Amino acid sequence: MNIPFLDLKAGYLELKAELDAAYQRVIDSGWYLLGQELEAFEAEFAAYCEAKYCVGVGNGMDALHLILRALGIGPGDEVIVPSHTFIATWLAVSYAGATPVPVEPNVKTYNIDPNLIEAAITERTKAIMPVHLYGQPADMSRINALAYRYGLKVIEDAAQAHGAKYRGQRTGSLGDAAGFSFYPGKNLGAFGDGGAVVTNNQEIADKVRVLRNYGSRTKYHNEVQGFNSRLDELQASFLRVKLKKLDEWNARRTMIAQYYLEKLAETSSLTLPYVPSWAEPVWHLFVIRSEKRDVLSKKLKENAIQTLIHYPIPPHLSEAYQNNNWEGYSLKLTKHITREVLSLPMGLHLAYDDIQTVTSNLKRFA
Ligand SMILES: *Cc1c(COP(=O)(O)O)cnc(C)c1O
């Protein structure tokens, strides 16, 4: 029996009738950008995040980039980012013309370590961009307290954490603004690219709304040099259908995670995910660590179980950032974690038997 890491069709099949109806409705309407579907989705997703505003954009990286632009962060400015993250977090900062300054993670949660942030703050620091990595919220009250003390903005990279809660409060309303991605593989995924900015700050929402549409509020009246980054009507209509299922789907991921945690608890050579008492993760990924990671993934593959690595190369060691000066940065823990992480199959496609097969094979080879 073959167990893929992810099968996006499972989510489609569960909602086929409604998704097909949404497709037909939008195609028949003759209106494909900046219309009713987007407006409705923006209202519904803002409400879901318990935030005042949502602005749909082209993708998750644009969401982060446009927040930075809206805050006036650019050349000469520094933004503190996690060293252990998907590179899009960094690229958004670079795209705005600012400099990403990496801070190492906590070894148990893999999220940015609040204890190490203060040492990275300089006169040029303008913002902290924590990532809720793997679907688990970062330690936001400690990050916000630091930001308050130094007059910094806090931008959540919530691309992996739709619906996750920090001390009972949803991601998306925990900082000044949040960037979400609706890349197909995310917990709330479109059938193509998509993203959104969520915020309680009217000025940020308003600026992003203008920036995403060539810098104009009224057609052909361009206030600023904007961009073209919009969430189209089809994707918005699909996301409206899927949003209604998000809590149920996140609960199913939580069940799978619970099962993995129980079944693997006795396997001493594996480091399992750690969830702080204040976190309600949504398990975008289920990531374990092993010194024998490469052997383990090979053995699992031989037994038709697909695993992935998130992420095999940290941003600062990627070719894209090879010209930055990394002297004085050891980022040792990030390198260490990179060598050991392994993501187990996670998603709606997994049946009880699949999870059983994954855990029994893991125990055999770990
Ligand atoms: C997916 C992702 C992004 C980028 O989202 P896109 O929609 O692919 O542009 C940014 N940050 C993190 C942490 C992500 O996982």
GROMACS .gro file of C-alpha atoms in nm, residues 14-319:
model
  306
   14GLU     CA    1  -1.502   1.579  -0.005
   15LEU     CA    2  -1.655   1.905  -0.130
   16LYS     CA    3  -1.690   1.828  -0.499
   17ALA     CA    4  -2.054   1.932  -0.542
   18GLU     CA    5  -2.009   2.268  -0.369
   19LEU     CA    6  -1.678   2.346  -0.537
   20ASP     CA    7  -1.814   2.261  -0.880
   21ALA     CA    8  -2.115   2.484  -0.811
   22ALA     CA    9  -1.885   2.771  -0.707
   23TYR     CA   10  -1.686   2.728  -1.028
   24GLN     CA   11  -2.002   2.740  -1.239
   25ARG     CA   12  -2.138   3.041  -1.051
   26VAL     CA   13  -1.822   3.247  -1.105
   27ILE     CA   14  -1.770   3.145  -1.469
   28ASP     CA   15  -2.134   3.226  -1.545
   29SER     CA   16  -2.113   3.564  -1.372
   30GLY     CA   17  -1.870   3.703  -1.629
   31TRP     CA   18  -1.676   3.886  -1.352
   32TYR     CA   19  -1.337   3.741  -1.255
   33LEU     CA   20  -1.136   3.991  -1.049
   34LEU     CA   21  -1.213   4.217  -0.752
   35GLY     CA   22  -1.579   4.127  -0.721
   36GLN     CA   23  -1.840   3.986  -0.486
   37GLU     CA   24  -1.670   3.655  -0.415
   38LEU     CA   25  -1.353   3.827  -0.298
   39GLU     CA   26  -1.545   4.074  -0.084
   40ALA     CA   27  -1.743   3.794   0.077
   41PHE     CA   28  -1.434   3.583   0.138
   42GLU     CA   29  -1.249   3.877   0.290
   43ALA     CA   30  -1.532   3.935   0.536
   44GLU     CA   31  -1.560   3.567   0.619
   45PHE     CA   32  -1.187   3.510   0.667
   46ALA     CA   33  -1.147   3.824   0.880
   47ALA     CA   34  -1.431   3.696   1.103
   48TYR     CA   35  -1.270   3.352   1.117
   49CYS     CA   36  -0.941   3.506   1.234
   50GLU     CA   37  -1.128   3.725   1.484
   51ALA     CA   38  -0.977   4.027   1.312
   52LYS     CA   39  -1.131   4.341   1.162
   53TYR     CA   40  -0.984   4.337   0.811
   54CYS     CA   41  -0.876   4.092   0.545
   55VAL     CA   42  -0.735   4.188   0.206
   56GLY     CA   43  -0.695   3.912  -0.054
   57VAL     CA   44  -0.371   3.914  -0.252
   58GLY     CA   45  -0.192   3.698  -0.508
   59ASN     CA   46   0.002   3.469  -0.273
   60GLY     CA   47   0.151   3.441   0.074
   61MET     CA   48   0.484   3.597  -0.010
   62ASP     CA   49   0.308   3.903  -0.155
   63ALA     CA   50   0.098   3.928   0.161
   64LEU     CA   51   0.414   3.964   0.372
   65HIS     CA   52   0.580   4.193   0.118
   66LEU     CA   53   0.280   4.426   0.093
   67ILE     CA   54   0.252   4.451   0.472
   68LEU     CA   55   0.615   4.566   0.483
   69ARG     CA   56   0.547   4.821   0.207
   70ALA     CA   57   0.236   4.943   0.387
   71LEU     CA   58   0.445   4.995   0.701
   72GLY     CA   59   0.703   5.190   0.503
   73ILE     CA   60   0.977   4.935   0.567
   74GLY     CA   61   1.240   4.923   0.294
   75PRO     CA   62   1.605   4.991   0.205
   76GLY     CA   63   1.830   5.047   0.508
   77ASP     CA   64   1.582   4.879   0.743
   78GLU     CA   65   1.626   4.547   0.919
   79VAL     CA   66   1.358   4.289   0.988
   80ILE     CA   67   1.417   4.007   1.238
   81VAL     CA   68   1.318   3.671   1.092
   82PRO     CA   69   1.358   3.309   1.205
   83SER     CA   70   1.669   3.137   1.070
   84HIS     CA   71   1.468   2.815   1.052
   85THR     CA   72   1.181   2.881   0.811
   86PHE     CA   73   1.068   2.849   0.452
   87ILE     CA   74   1.273   3.095   0.246
   88ALA     CA   75   0.964   3.297   0.139
   89THR     CA   76   0.969   3.468   0.482
   90TRP     CA   77   1.314   3.608   0.400
   91LEU     CA   78   1.238   3.676   0.033
   92ALA     CA   79   0.942   3.897   0.129
   93VAL     CA   80   1.180   4.114   0.336
   94SER     CA   81   1.436   4.129   0.056
   95TYR     CA   82   1.164   4.209  -0.198
   96ALA     CA   83   1.073   4.517   0.006
   97GLY     CA   84   1.440   4.619  -0.007
   98ALA     CA   85   1.501   4.557   0.363
   99THR     CA   86   1.750   4.318   0.522
  100PRO     CA   87   1.645   3.993   0.692
  101VAL     CA   88   1.828   3.941   1.023
  102PRO     CA   89   1.809   3.578   1.135
  103VAL     CA   90   1.743   3.459   1.489
  104GLU     CA   91   1.770   3.094   1.591
  105PRO     CA   92   1.475   2.880   1.700
  106ASN     CA   93   1.386   2.722   2.030
  107VAL     CA   94   1.508   2.363   2.002
  108LYS     CA   95   1.178   2.216   2.119
  109THR     CA   96   0.920   2.422   1.927
  110TYR     CA   97   1.136   2.515   1.622
  111ASN     CA   98   0.986   2.865   1.641
  112ILE     CA   99   1.195   3.180   1.681
  113ASP     CA  100   1.349   3.190   2.030
  114PRO     CA  101   1.224   3.504   2.211
  115ASN     CA  102   1.532   3.489   2.437
  116LEU     CA  103   1.760   3.558   2.141
  117ILE     CA  104   1.569   3.837   1.972
  118GLU     CA  105   1.688   4.128   2.187
  119ALA     CA  106   2.054   4.070   2.094
  120ALA     CA  107   1.963   4.101   1.726
  121ILE     CA  108   1.792   4.439   1.759
  122THR     CA  109   1.988   4.735   1.620
  123GLU     CA  110   1.909   5.099   1.545
  124ARG     CA  111   1.792   4.990   1.203
  125THR     CA  112   1.549   4.721   1.319
  126LYS     CA  113   1.193   4.808   1.220
  127ALA     CA  114   1.000   4.485   1.266
  128ILE     CA  115   0.995   4.127   1.391
  129MET     CA  116   0.844   3.866   1.160
  130PRO     CA  117   0.777   3.548   1.360
  131VAL     CA  118   0.660   3.241   1.169
  132HIS     CA  119   0.405   3.001   1.317
  133LEU     CA  120   0.611   2.715   1.182
  134TYR     CA  121   0.455   2.377   1.105
  135GLY     CA  122   0.122   2.519   1.225
  136GLN     CA  123   0.228   2.596   1.583
  137PRO     CA  124   0.202   2.955   1.707
  138ALA     CA  125   0.519   3.138   1.806
  139ASP     CA  126   0.551   3.278   2.159
  140MET     CA  127   0.365   3.597   2.071
  141SER     CA  128   0.326   3.776   2.404
  142ARG     CA  129   0.701   3.768   2.462
  143ILE     CA  130   0.763   3.887   2.106
  144ASN     CA  131   0.502   4.163   2.138
  145ALA     CA  132   0.649   4.277   2.470
  146LEU     CA  133   0.992   4.316   2.312
  147ALA     CA  134   0.845   4.493   2.010
  148TYR     CA  135   0.662   4.735   2.239
  149ARG     CA  136   0.980   4.809   2.434
  150TYR     CA  137   1.180   4.888   2.118
  151GLY     CA  138   0.902   5.043   1.910
  152LEU     CA  139   0.899   4.766   1.649
  153LYS     CA  140   0.619   4.630   1.433
  154VAL     CA  141   0.519   4.263   1.455
  155ILE     CA  142   0.424   4.083   1.134
  156GLU     CA  143   0.299   3.726   1.166
  157ASP     CA  144   0.394   3.484   0.891
  158ALA     CA  145   0.082   3.273   0.934
  159ALA     CA  146   0.120   3.085   0.604
  160GLN     CA  147   0.122   2.750   0.785
  161ALA     CA  148  -0.116   2.828   1.068
  162HIS     CA  149  -0.475   2.901   0.954
  163GLY     CA  150  -0.687   2.854   1.265
  164ALA     CA  151  -0.406   2.791   1.513
  165LYS     CA  152  -0.451   2.952   1.853
  166TYR     CA  153  -0.215   3.123   2.095
  167ARG     CA  154  -0.357   3.145   2.448
  168GLY     CA  155  -0.703   3.096   2.298
  169GLN     CA  156  -0.663   3.364   2.031
  170ARG     CA  157  -0.639   3.290   1.661
  171THR     CA  158  -0.331   3.362   1.455
  172GLY     CA  159  -0.385   3.659   1.228
  173SER     CA  160  -0.473   3.899   1.508
  174LEU     CA  161  -0.169   3.851   1.731
  175GLY     CA  162   0.056   4.124   1.589
  176ASP     CA  163   0.020   4.439   1.374
  177ALA     CA  164  -0.066   4.236   1.064
  178ALA     CA  165  -0.044   3.880   0.937
  179GLY     CA  166   0.031   3.723   0.600
  180PHE     CA  167  -0.154   3.406   0.501
  181SER     CA  168  -0.090   3.177   0.203
  182PHE     CA  169  -0.353   2.972   0.023
  183TYR     CA  170  -0.100   2.768  -0.172
  184PRO     CA  171  -0.279   2.436  -0.246
  185GLY     CA  172  -0.087   2.238   0.017
  186LYS     CA  173  -0.160   2.474   0.308
  187ASN     CA  174  -0.429   2.394   0.567
  188LEU     CA  175  -0.662   2.627   0.378
  189GLY     CA  176  -0.554   2.588   0.018
  190ALA     CA  177  -0.685   2.725  -0.311
  191PHE     CA  178  -0.666   2.551  -0.650
  192GLY     CA  179  -0.377   2.770  -0.753
  193ASP     CA  180  -0.198   3.062  -0.583
  194GLY     CA  181  -0.361   3.288  -0.330
  195GLY     CA  182  -0.290   3.485  -0.014
  196ALA     CA  183  -0.431   3.738   0.231
  197VAL     CA  184  -0.332   4.011   0.471
  198VAL     CA  185  -0.523   4.006   0.799
  199THR     CA  186  -0.508   4.294   1.046
  200ASN     CA  187  -0.696   4.500   1.302
  201ASN     CA  188  -0.524   4.812   1.171
  202GLN     CA  189  -0.740   5.007   0.926
  203GLU     CA  190  -0.449   5.203   0.783
  204ILE     CA  191  -0.251   4.889   0.697
  205ALA     CA  192  -0.558   4.725   0.540
  206ASP     CA  193  -0.630   5.036   0.336
  207LYS     CA  194  -0.271   5.070   0.213
  208VAL     CA  195  -0.248   4.703   0.114
  209ARG     CA  196  -0.579   4.735  -0.073
  210VAL     CA  197  -0.429   5.016  -0.280
  211LEU     CA  198  -0.088   4.851  -0.324
  212ARG     CA  199  -0.233   4.523  -0.454
  213ASN     CA  200  -0.411   4.703  -0.739
  214TYR     CA  201  -0.145   4.918  -0.913
  215GLY     CA  202  -0.155   5.172  -0.632
  216SER     CA  203  -0.504   5.286  -0.723
  217ARG     CA  204  -0.834   5.313  -0.542
  218THR     CA  205  -1.014   5.452  -0.844
  219LYS     CA  206  -0.932   5.318  -1.189
  220TYR     CA  207  -0.651   5.516  -1.360
  221HIS     CA  208  -0.589   5.732  -1.051
  222ASN     CA  209  -0.260   5.599  -0.915
  223GLU     CA  210  -0.164   5.735  -0.575
  224VAL     CA  211   0.150   5.525  -0.535
  225GLN     CA  212   0.364   5.291  -0.744
  226GLY     CA  213   0.176   4.975  -0.662
  227PHE     CA  214   0.178   4.612  -0.767
  228ASN     CA  215  -0.055   4.366  -0.931
  229SER     CA  216  -0.135   4.107  -0.663
  230ARG     CA  217  -0.499   4.006  -0.638
  231LEU     CA  218  -0.690   3.704  -0.517
  232ASP     CA  219  -0.916   3.619  -0.813
  233GLU     CA  220  -1.288   3.548  -0.796
  234LEU     CA  221  -1.257   3.176  -0.871
  235GLN     CA  222  -1.003   3.117  -0.596
  236ALA     CA  223  -1.204   3.331  -0.354
  237SER     CA  224  -1.519   3.128  -0.428
  238PHE     CA  225  -1.332   2.800  -0.369
  239LEU     CA  226  -1.181   2.930  -0.047
  240ARG     CA  227  -1.527   3.030   0.080
  241VAL     CA  228  -1.640   2.670   0.040
  242LYS     CA  229  -1.330   2.528   0.205
  243LEU     CA  230  -1.323   2.779   0.491
  244LYS     CA  231  -1.646   2.627   0.626
  245LYS     CA  232  -1.460   2.297   0.664
  246LEU     CA  233  -1.136   2.435   0.804
  247ASP     CA  234  -1.205   2.370   1.172
  248GLU     CA  235  -1.319   2.015   1.100
  249TRP     CA  236  -1.016   1.950   0.881
  250ASN     CA  237  -0.780   2.096   1.140
  251ALA     CA  238  -0.941   1.871   1.401
  252ARG     CA  239  -0.872   1.572   1.180
  253ARG     CA  240  -0.506   1.672   1.150
  254THR     CA  241  -0.497   1.704   1.529
  255MET     CA  242  -0.633   1.350   1.563
  256ILE     CA  243  -0.367   1.217   1.329
  257ALA     CA  244  -0.099   1.405   1.524
  258GLN     CA  245  -0.235   1.268   1.851
  259TYR     CA  246  -0.215   0.920   1.713
  260TYR     CA  247   0.142   0.968   1.589
  261LEU     CA  248   0.241   1.109   1.930
  262GLU     CA  249   0.090   0.815   2.118
  263LYS     CA  250   0.223   0.543   1.893
  264LEU     CA  251   0.574   0.688   1.878
  265ALA     CA  252   0.603   0.791   2.242
  266GLU     CA  253   0.821   0.494   2.335
  267THR     CA  254   1.061   0.531   2.043
  268SER     CA  255   1.353   0.689   2.225
  269SER     CA  256   1.568   0.760   1.921
  270LEU     CA  257   1.303   0.995   1.780
  271THR     CA  258   1.238   1.349   1.897
  272LEU     CA  259   0.865   1.416   1.873
  273PRO     CA  260   0.694   1.754   1.833
  274TYR     CA  261   0.655   1.950   2.155
  275VAL     CA  262   0.343   2.157   2.218
  276PRO     CA  263   0.361   2.427   2.490
  277SER     CA  264   0.055   2.449   2.716
  278TRP     CA  265  -0.053   2.780   2.559
  279ALA     CA  266  -0.044   2.656   2.199
  280GLU     CA  267  -0.321   2.501   1.989
  281PRO     CA  268  -0.137   2.399   1.673
  282VAL     CA  269  -0.312   2.303   1.348
  283TRP     CA  270  -0.046   2.053   1.240
  284HIS     CA  271   0.033   2.183   0.894
  285LEU     CA  272   0.326   1.943   0.925
  286PHE     CA  273   0.413   1.667   1.169
  287VAL     CA  274   0.790   1.693   1.207
  288ILE     CA  275   1.006   1.449   1.401
  289ARG     CA  276   1.383   1.447   1.445
  290SER     CA  277   1.630   1.161   1.420
  291GLU     CA  278   2.009   1.136   1.401
  292LYS     CA  279   1.950   0.866   1.140
  293ARG     CA  280   1.712   1.082   0.938
  294ASP     CA  281   1.845   0.995   0.592
  295VAL     CA  282   1.850   0.619   0.654
  296LEU     CA  283   1.505   0.641   0.805
  297SER     CA  284   1.350   0.826   0.511
  298LYS     CA  285   1.512   0.579   0.271
  299LYS     CA  286   1.376   0.277   0.458
  300LEU     CA  287   1.030   0.431   0.470
  301LYS     CA  288   1.045   0.501   0.100
  302GLU     CA  289   1.137   0.138   0.032
  303ASN     CA  290   0.818   0.055   0.217
  304ALA     CA  291   0.612   0.293   0.001
  305ILE     CA  292   0.586   0.565   0.267
  306GLN     CA  293   0.673   0.911   0.142
  307THR     CA  294   0.830   1.163   0.379
  308LEU     CA  295   0.969   1.513   0.314
  309ILE     CA  296   1.219   1.749   0.475
  310HIS     CA  297   1.117   2.096   0.587
  311TYR     CA  298   1.362   2.238   0.510
  312PRO     CA  299   1.675   2.082   0.362
  313ILE     CA  300   1.872   2.409   0.327
  314PRO     CA  301   1.832   2.702   0.569
  315PRO     CA  302   1.785   3.036   0.389
  316HIS     CA  303   2.123   3.176   0.497
  317LEU     CA  304   2.303   2.878   0.339
  318SER     CA  305   2.103   2.893   0.017
  319GLU     CA  306   2.265   3.031  -0.297
   0.00000   0.00000   0.00000
